[in-house]
PDB file of C-alpha atoms in Angstrom:
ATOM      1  CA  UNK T   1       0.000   0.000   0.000  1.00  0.00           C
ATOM      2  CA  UNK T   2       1.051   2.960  -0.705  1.00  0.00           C
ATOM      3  CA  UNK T   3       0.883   6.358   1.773  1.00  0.00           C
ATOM      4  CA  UNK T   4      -2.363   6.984   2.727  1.00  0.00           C
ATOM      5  CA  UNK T   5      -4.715   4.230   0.751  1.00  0.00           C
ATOM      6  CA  UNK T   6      -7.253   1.779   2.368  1.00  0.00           C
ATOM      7  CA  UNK T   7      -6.785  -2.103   1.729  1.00  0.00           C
ATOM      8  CA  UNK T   8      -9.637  -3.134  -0.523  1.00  0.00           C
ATOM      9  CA  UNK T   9     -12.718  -4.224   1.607  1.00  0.00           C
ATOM     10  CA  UNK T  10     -14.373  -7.328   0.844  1.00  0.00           C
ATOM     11  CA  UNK T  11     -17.176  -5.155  -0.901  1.00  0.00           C
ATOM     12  CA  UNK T  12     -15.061  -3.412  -2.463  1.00  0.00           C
ATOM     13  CA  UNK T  13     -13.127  -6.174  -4.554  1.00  0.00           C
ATOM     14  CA  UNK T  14     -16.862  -8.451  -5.244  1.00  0.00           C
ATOM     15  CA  UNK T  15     -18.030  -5.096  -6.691  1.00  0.00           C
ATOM     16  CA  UNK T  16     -15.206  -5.424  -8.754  1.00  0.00           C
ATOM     17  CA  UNK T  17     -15.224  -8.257  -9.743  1.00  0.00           C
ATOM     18  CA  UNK T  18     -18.737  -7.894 -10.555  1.00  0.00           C
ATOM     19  CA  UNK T  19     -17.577  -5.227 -13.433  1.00  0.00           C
ATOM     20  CA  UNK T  20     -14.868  -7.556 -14.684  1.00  0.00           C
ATOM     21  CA  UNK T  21     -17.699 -10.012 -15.154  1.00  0.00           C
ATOM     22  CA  UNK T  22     -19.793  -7.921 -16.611  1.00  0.00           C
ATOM     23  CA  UNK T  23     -17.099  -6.511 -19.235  1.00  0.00           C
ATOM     24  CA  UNK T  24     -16.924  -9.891 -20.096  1.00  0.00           C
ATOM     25  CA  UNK T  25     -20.375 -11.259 -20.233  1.00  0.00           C
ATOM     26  CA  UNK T  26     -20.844  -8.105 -22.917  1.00  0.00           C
ATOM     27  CA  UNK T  27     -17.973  -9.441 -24.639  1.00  0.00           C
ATOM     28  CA  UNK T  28     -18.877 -13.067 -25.828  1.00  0.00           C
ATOM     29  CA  UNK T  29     -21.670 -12.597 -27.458  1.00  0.00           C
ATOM     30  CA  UNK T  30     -20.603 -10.916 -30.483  1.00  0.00           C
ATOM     31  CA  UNK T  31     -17.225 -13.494 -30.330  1.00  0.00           C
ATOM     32  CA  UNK T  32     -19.436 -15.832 -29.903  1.00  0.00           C
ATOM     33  CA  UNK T  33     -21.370 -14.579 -32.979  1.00  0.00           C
ATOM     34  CA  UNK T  34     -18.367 -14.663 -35.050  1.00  0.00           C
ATOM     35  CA  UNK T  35     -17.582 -18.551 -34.314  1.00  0.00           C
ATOM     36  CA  UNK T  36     -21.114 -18.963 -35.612  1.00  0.00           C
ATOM     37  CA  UNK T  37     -20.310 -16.858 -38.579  1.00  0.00           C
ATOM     38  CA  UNK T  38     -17.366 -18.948 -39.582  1.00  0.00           C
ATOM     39  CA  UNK T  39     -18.637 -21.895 -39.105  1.00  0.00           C
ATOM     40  CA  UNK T  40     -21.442 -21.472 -41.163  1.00  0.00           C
ATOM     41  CA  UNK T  41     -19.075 -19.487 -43.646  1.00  0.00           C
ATOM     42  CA  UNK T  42     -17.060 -23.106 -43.663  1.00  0.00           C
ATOM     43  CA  UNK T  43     -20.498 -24.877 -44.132  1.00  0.00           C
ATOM     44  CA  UNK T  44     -21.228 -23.376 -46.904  1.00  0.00           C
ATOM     45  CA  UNK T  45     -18.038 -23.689 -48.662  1.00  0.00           C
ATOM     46  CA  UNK T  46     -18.209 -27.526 -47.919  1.00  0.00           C
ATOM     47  CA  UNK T  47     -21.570 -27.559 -49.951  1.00  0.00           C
ATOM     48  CA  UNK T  48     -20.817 -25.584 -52.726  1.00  0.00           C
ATOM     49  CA  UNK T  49     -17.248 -27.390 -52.875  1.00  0.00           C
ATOM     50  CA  UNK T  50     -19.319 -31.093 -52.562  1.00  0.00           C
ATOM     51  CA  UNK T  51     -21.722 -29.429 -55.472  1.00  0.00           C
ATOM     52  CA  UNK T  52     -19.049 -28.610 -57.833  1.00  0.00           C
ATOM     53  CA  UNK T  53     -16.876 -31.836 -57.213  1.00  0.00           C
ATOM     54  CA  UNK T  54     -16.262 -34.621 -59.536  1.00  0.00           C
ATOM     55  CA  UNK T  55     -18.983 -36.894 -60.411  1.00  0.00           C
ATOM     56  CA  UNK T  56     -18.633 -40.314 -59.086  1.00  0.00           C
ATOM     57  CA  UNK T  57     -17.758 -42.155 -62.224  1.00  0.00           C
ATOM     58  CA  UNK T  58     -20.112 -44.577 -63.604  1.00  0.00           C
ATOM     59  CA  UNK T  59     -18.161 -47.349 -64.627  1.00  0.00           C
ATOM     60  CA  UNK T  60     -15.265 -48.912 -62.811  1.00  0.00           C
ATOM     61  CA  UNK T  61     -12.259 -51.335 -64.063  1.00  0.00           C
ATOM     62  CA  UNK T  62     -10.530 -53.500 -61.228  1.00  0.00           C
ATOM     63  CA  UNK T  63      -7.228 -54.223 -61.757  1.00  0.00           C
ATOM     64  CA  UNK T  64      -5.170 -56.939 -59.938  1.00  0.00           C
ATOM     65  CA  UNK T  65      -3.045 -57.425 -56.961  1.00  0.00           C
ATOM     66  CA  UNK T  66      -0.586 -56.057 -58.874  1.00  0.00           C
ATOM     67  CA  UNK T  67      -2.323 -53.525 -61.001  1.00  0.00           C
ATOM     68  CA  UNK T  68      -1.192 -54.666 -64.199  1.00  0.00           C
ATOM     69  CA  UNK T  69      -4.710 -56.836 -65.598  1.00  0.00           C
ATOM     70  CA  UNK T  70      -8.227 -56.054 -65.164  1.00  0.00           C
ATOM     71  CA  UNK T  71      -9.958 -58.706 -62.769  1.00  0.00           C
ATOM     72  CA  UNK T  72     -13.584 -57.162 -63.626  1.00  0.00           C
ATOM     73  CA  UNK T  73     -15.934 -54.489 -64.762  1.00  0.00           C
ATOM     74  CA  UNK T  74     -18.583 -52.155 -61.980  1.00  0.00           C
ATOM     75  CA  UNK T  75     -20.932 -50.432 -62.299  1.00  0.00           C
ATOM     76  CA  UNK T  76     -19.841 -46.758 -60.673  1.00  0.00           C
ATOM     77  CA  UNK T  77     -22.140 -47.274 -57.156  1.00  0.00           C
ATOM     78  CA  UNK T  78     -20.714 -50.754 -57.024  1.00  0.00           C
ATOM     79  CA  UNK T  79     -20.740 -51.663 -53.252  1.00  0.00           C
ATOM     80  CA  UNK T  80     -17.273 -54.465 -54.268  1.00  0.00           C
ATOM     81  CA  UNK T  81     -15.840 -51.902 -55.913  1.00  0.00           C
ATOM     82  CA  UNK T  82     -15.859 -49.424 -53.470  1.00  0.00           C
ATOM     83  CA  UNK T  83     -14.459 -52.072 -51.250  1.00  0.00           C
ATOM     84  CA  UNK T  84     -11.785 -53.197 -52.949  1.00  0.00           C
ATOM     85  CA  UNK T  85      -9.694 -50.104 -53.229  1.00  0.00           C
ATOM     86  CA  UNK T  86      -8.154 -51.111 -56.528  1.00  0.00           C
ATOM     87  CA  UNK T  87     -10.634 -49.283 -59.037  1.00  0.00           C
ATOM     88  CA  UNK T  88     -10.247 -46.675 -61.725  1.00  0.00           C
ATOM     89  CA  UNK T  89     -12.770 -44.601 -63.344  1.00  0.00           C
ATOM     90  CA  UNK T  90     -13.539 -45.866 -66.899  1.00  0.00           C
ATOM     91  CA  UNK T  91     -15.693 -44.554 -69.833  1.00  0.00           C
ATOM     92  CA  UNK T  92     -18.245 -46.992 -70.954  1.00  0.00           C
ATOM     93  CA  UNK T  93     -16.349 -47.541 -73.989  1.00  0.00           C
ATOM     94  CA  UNK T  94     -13.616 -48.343 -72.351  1.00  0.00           C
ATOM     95  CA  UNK T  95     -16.014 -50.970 -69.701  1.00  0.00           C
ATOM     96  CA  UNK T  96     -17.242 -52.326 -72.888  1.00  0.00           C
ATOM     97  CA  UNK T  97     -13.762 -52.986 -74.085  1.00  0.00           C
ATOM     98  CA  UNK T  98     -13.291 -54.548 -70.909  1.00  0.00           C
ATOM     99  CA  UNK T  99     -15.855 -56.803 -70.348  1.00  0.00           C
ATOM    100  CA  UNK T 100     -15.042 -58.510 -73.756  1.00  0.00           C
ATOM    101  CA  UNK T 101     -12.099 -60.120 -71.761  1.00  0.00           C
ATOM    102  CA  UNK T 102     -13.117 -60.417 -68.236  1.00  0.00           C
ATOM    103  CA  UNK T 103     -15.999 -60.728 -66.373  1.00  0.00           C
ATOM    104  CA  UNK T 104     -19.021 -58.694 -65.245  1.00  0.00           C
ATOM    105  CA  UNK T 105     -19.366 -58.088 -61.665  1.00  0.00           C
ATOM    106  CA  UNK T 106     -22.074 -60.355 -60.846  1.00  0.00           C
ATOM    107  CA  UNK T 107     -23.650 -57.943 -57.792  1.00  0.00           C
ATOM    108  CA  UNK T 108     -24.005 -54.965 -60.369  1.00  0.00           C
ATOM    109  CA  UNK T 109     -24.181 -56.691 -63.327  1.00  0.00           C
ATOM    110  CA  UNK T 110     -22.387 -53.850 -65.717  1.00  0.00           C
ATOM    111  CA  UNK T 111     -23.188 -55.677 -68.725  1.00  0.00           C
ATOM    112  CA  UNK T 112     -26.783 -55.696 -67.792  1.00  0.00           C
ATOM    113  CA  UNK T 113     -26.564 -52.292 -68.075  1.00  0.00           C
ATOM    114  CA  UNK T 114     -24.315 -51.354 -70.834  1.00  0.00           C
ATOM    115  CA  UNK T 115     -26.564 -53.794 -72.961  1.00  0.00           C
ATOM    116  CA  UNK T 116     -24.319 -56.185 -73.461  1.00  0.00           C
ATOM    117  CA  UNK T 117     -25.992 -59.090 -71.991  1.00  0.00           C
ATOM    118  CA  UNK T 118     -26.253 -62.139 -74.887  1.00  0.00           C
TER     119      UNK T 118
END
């Protein structure tokens, strides 16, 4: 303390604390506000990024083990494809290439759909 001040009463520092509070009770609102702002700023950017992405392709070729032959043909929403991790997008010309030397998946039947079917 310096010459001549009181110590703080017990009042005294609640009261202050109260303010201190207060300050920042009036604060986080509007920071507050801007979280919600960006987030819905990066919400949006998802969806318009998920619009404009690539279209899932709608044939598949599956190539081997060691990615040098083609084991089969999918359709693009194949549910083996998607699990087998070794597909590449394919136009249907180049599926119907394809499934003149290997075979048609037989849960999406691509040749079913590319007409192909004899």
């Amino acid at each position: 303390m310096r010459g001549g001040e009181q110590p703080l009463s017990r009042l005294d520092a609640l009261c202050f604390t109260r303010r201190v509070v207060a300050q920042q009770a009036a604060r986080q609102p509007a920071l507050t506000d801007r979280w919600i702002a960006a987030e819905e700023q990066r919400q949006a950017e998802r969806h318009r990024g998920e619009e404009r992405g690539p279209q899932p392709a709608q044939w598949l070729i599956q190539y081997g083990l060691n990615r040098s032959h083609v084991d089969a043909v999918h359709t693009g929403d194949c549910w083996v494809a998607a699990r087998s991790g070794r597909c590449r997008p394919a136009t249907r010309q180049q599926a119907r290439d394809a499934l003149r030397h290997v075979p048609a998946c037989v849960h999406c039947r691509p040749d079913t759909a590319l007409g192909m079917l004899e």
